[in-house]
mmCIF file of C-alpha atoms in Angstrom:
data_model
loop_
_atom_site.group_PDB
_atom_site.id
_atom_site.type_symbol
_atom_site.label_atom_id
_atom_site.label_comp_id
_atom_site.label_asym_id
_atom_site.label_seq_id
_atom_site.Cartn_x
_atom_site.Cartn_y
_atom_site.Cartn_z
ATOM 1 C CA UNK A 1301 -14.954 -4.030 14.114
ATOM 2 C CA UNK A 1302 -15.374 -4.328 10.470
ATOM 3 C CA UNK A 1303 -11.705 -4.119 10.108
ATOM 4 C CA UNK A 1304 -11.074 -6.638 12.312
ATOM 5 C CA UNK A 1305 -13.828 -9.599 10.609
ATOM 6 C CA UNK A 1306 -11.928 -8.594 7.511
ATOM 7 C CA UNK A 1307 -8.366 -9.542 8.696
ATOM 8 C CA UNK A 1308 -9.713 -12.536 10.254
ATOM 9 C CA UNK A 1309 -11.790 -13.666 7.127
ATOM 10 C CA UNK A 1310 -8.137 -13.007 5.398
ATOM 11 C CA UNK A 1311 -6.911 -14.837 7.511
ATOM 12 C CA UNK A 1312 -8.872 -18.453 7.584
ATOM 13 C CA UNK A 1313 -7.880 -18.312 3.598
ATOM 14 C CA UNK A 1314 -4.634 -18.888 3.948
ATOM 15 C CA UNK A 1315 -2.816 -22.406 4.057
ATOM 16 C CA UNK A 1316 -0.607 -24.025 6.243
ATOM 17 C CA UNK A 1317 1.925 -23.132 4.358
ATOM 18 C CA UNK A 1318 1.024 -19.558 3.714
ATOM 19 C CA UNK A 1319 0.615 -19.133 7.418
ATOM 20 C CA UNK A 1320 4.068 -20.032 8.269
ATOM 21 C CA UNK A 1321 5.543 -17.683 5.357
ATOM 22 C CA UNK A 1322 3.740 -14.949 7.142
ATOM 23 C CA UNK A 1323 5.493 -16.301 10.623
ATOM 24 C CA UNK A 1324 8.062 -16.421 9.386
ATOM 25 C CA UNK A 1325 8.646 -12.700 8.377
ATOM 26 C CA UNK A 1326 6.044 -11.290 11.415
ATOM 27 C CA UNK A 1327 7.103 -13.445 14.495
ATOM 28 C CA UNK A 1328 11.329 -12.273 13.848
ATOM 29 C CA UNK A 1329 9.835 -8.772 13.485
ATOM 30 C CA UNK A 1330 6.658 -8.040 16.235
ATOM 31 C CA UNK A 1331 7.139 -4.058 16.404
ATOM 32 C CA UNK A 1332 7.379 -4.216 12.899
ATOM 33 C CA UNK A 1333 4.569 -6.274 12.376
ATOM 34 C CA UNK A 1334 1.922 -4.478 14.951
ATOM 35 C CA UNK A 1335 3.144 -1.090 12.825
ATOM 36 C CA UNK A 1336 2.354 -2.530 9.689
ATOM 37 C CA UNK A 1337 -1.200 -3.771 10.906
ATOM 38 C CA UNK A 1338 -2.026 -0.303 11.877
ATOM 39 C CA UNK A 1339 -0.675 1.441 8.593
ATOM 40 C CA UNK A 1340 -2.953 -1.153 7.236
ATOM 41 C CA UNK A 1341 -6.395 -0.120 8.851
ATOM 42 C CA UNK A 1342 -5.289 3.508 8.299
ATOM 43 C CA UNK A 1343 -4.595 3.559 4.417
ATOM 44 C CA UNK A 1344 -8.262 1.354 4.497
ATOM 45 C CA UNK A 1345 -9.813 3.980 6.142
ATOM 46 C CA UNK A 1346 -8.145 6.672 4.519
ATOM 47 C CA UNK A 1347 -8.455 5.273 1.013
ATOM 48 C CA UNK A 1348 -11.978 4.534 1.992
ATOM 49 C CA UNK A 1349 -12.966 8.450 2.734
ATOM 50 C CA UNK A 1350 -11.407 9.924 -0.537
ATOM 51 C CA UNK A 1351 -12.606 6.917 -2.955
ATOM 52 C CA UNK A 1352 -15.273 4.756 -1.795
ATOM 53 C CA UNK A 1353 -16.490 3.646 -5.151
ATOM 54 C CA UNK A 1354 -12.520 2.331 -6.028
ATOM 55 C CA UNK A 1355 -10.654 1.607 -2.594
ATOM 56 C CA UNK A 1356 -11.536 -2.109 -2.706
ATOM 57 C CA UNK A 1357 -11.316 -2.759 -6.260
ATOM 58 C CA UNK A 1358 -8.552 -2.828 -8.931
ATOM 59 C CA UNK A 1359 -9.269 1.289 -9.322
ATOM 60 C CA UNK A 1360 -7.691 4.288 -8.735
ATOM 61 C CA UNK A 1361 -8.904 4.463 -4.731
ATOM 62 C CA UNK A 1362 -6.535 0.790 -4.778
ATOM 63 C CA UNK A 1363 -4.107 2.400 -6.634
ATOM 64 C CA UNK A 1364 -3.645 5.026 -3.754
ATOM 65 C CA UNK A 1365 -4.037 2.874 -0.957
ATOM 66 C CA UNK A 1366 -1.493 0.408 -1.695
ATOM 67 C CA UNK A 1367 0.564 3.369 -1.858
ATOM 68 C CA UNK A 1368 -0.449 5.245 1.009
ATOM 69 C CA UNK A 1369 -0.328 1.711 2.805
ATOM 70 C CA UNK A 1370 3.525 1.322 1.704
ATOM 71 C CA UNK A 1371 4.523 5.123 2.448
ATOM 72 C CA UNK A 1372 2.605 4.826 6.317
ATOM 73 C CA UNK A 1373 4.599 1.057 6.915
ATOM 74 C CA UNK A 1374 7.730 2.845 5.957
ATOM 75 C CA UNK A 1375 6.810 5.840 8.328
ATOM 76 C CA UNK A 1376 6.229 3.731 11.393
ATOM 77 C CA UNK A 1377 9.032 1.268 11.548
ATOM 78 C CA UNK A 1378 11.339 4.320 10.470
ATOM 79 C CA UNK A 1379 10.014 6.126 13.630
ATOM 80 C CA UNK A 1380 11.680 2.765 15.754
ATOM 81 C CA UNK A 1381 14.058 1.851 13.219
ATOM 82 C CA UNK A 1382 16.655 2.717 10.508
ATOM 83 C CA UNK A 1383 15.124 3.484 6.749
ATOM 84 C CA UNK A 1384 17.044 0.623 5.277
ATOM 85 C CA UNK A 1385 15.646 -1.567 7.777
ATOM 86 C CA UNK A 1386 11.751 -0.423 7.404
ATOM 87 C CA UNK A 1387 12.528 -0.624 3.566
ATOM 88 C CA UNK A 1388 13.707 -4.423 3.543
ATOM 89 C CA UNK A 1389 10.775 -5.070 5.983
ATOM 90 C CA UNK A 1390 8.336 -3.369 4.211
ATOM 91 C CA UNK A 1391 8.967 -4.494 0.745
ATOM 92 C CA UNK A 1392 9.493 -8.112 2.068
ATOM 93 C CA UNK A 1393 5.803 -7.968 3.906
ATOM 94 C CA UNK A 1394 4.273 -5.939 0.636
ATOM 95 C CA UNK A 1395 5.473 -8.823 -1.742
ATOM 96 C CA UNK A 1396 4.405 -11.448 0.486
ATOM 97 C CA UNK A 1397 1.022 -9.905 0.415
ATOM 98 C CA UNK A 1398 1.072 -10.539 -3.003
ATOM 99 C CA UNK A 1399 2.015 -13.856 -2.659
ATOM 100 C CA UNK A 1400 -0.187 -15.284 -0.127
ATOM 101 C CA UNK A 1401 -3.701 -13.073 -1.561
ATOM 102 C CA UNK A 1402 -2.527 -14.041 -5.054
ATOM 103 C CA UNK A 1403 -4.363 -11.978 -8.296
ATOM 104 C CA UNK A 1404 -4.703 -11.830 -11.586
ATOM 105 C CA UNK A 1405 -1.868 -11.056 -13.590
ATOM 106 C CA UNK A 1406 -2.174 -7.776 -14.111
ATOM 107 C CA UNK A 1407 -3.842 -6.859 -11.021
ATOM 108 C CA UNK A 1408 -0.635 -8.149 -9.043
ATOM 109 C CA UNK A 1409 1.587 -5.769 -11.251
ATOM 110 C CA UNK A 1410 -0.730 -3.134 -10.344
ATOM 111 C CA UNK A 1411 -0.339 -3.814 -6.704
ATOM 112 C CA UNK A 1412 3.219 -4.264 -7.003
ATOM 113 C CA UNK A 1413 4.347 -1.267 -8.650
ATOM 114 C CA UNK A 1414 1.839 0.876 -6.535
ATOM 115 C CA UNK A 1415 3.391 -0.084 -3.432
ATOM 116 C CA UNK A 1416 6.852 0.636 -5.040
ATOM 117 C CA UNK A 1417 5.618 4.261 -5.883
ATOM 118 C CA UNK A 1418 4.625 4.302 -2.020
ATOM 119 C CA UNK A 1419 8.297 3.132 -1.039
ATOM 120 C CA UNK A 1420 9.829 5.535 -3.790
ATOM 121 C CA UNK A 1421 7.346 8.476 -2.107
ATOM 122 C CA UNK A 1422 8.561 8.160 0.813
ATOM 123 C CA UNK A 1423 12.256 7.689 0.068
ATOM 124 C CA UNK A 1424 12.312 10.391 -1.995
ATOM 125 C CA UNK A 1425 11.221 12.952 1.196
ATOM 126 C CA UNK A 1426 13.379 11.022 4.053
ATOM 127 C CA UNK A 1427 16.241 13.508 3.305
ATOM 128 C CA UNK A 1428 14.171 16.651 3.517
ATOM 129 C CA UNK A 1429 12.274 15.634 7.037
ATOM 130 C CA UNK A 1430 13.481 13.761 10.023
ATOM 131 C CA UNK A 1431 12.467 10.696 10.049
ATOM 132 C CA UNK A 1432 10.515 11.274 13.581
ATOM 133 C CA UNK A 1433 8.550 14.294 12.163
ATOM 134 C CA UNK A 1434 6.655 12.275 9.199
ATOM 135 C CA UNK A 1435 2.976 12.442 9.039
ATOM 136 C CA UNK A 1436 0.193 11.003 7.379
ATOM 137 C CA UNK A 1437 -1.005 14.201 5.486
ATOM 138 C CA UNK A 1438 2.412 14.618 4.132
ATOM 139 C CA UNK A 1439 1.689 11.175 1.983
ATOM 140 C CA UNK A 1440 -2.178 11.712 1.743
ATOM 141 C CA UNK A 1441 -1.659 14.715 -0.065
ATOM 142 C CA UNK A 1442 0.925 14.044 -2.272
ATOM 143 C CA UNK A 1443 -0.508 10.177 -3.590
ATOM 144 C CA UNK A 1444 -3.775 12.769 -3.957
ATOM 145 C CA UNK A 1445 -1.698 14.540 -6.686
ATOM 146 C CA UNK A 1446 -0.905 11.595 -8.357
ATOM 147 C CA UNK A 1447 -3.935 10.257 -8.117
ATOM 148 C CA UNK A 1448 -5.116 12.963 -11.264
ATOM 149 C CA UNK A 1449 -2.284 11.630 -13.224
ATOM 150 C CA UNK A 1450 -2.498 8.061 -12.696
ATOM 151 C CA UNK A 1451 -2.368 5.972 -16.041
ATOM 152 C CA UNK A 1452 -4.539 2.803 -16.961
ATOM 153 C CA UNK A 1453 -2.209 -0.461 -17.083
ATOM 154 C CA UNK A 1454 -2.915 -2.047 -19.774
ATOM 155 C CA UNK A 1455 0.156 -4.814 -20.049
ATOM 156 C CA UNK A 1456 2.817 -5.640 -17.801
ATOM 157 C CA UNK A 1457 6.112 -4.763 -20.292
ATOM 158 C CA UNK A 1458 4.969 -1.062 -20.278
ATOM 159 C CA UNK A 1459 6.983 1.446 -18.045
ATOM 160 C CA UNK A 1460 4.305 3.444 -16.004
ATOM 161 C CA UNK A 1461 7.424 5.110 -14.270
ATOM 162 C CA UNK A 1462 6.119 7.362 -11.153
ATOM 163 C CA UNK A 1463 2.863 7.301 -12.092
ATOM 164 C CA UNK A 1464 -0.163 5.154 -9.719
ATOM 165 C CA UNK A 1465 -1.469 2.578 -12.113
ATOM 166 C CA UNK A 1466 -4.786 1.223 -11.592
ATOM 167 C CA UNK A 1467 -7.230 -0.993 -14.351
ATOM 168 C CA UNK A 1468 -10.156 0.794 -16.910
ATOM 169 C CA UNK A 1469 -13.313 1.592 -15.252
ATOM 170 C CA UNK A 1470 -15.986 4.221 -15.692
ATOM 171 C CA UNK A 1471 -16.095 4.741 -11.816
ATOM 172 C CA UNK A 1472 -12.603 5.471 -11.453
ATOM 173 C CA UNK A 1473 -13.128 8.989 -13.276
ATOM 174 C CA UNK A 1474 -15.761 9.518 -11.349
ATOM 175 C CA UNK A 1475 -13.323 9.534 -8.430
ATOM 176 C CA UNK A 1476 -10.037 11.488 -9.737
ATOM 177 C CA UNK A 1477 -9.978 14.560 -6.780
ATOM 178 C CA UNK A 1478 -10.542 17.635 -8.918
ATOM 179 C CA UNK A 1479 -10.360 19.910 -5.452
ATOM 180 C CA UNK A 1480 -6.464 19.211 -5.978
#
């Protein structure tokens, strides 16, 4: 339920014009679009276990969910589509995002190359497993892993490479999984 009053709130934010950008990728696309929504309230409530001071803010929990979010869209539409397909989609819907819940400056190239490290992720292991035979753990524990060597962004010329990105904050190394 909370899930839900969050999209919704989302939602009312947007313009007129924002609203029909989001039609205008979403209506063309509906599988595509009800997959994405549930990636969405997964990686939230998988972020949400493993860093629940930093899955909501600019952090490391963000870094991994945006991620995780990216790697589970891709995983879905893969399972009704082709990869290049769920790749255009996903990275079309990921950058609108951006676009229509605009941030700060740096907080938008946080978000952006996150979700391209969750795209990269799971690109990077199509060839080795059928697409059909993905699951969630295989991303879960891998973004884990790179969670302990994610790297502060501190400007947006830097290359940060394969590495999750996420701002300075005391909490965040609080929250780096040392069971891993």
């Amino acid at each position: 339920m909370r899930t839900a009053r969050i999209f919704i709130n989302a939602i009312r934010t947007l313009s007129f014009k924002k609203i029909v950008k989001l039609l205008k990728l979403t209506v063309p696309h509906p599988l595509f679009t009800i997959l994405s929504f549930l990636a969405t309230v997964k990686s939230f409530t998988i972020a949400q276990k493993h860093f629940p001071k930093t899955n909501s803010n600019s952090g490391i929990g963000n870094a991994f969910r945006h991620a995780l979010w990216t790697s589970l869209i891709l995983m879905y539409c893969c399972k009704i589509s082709s990869p290049k397909k769920a790749l255009e989609f996903c990275k079309k819907m990921t950058d609108l995002h951006e676009e229509l819940f605009p941030n700060e400056p740096l907080e938008k190239e946080m978000d952006l190359h996150n979700n391209k490290i969750g795209m990269n992720l799971f690109m990077e292991m199509l060839p080795g497993i059928h697409r059909q035979f993905f699951e969630t753990s295989f991303f879960v524990e891998q973004l884990l892993t790179k969670a302990k060597t994610a790297r502060i962004l501190e400007n947006t010329d830097e290359d940060y490479g394969n590495n999750l990105v996420f701002l300075d904050g005391e909490e965040n190394w609080e929250e780096i999984p040392a069971h891993l």
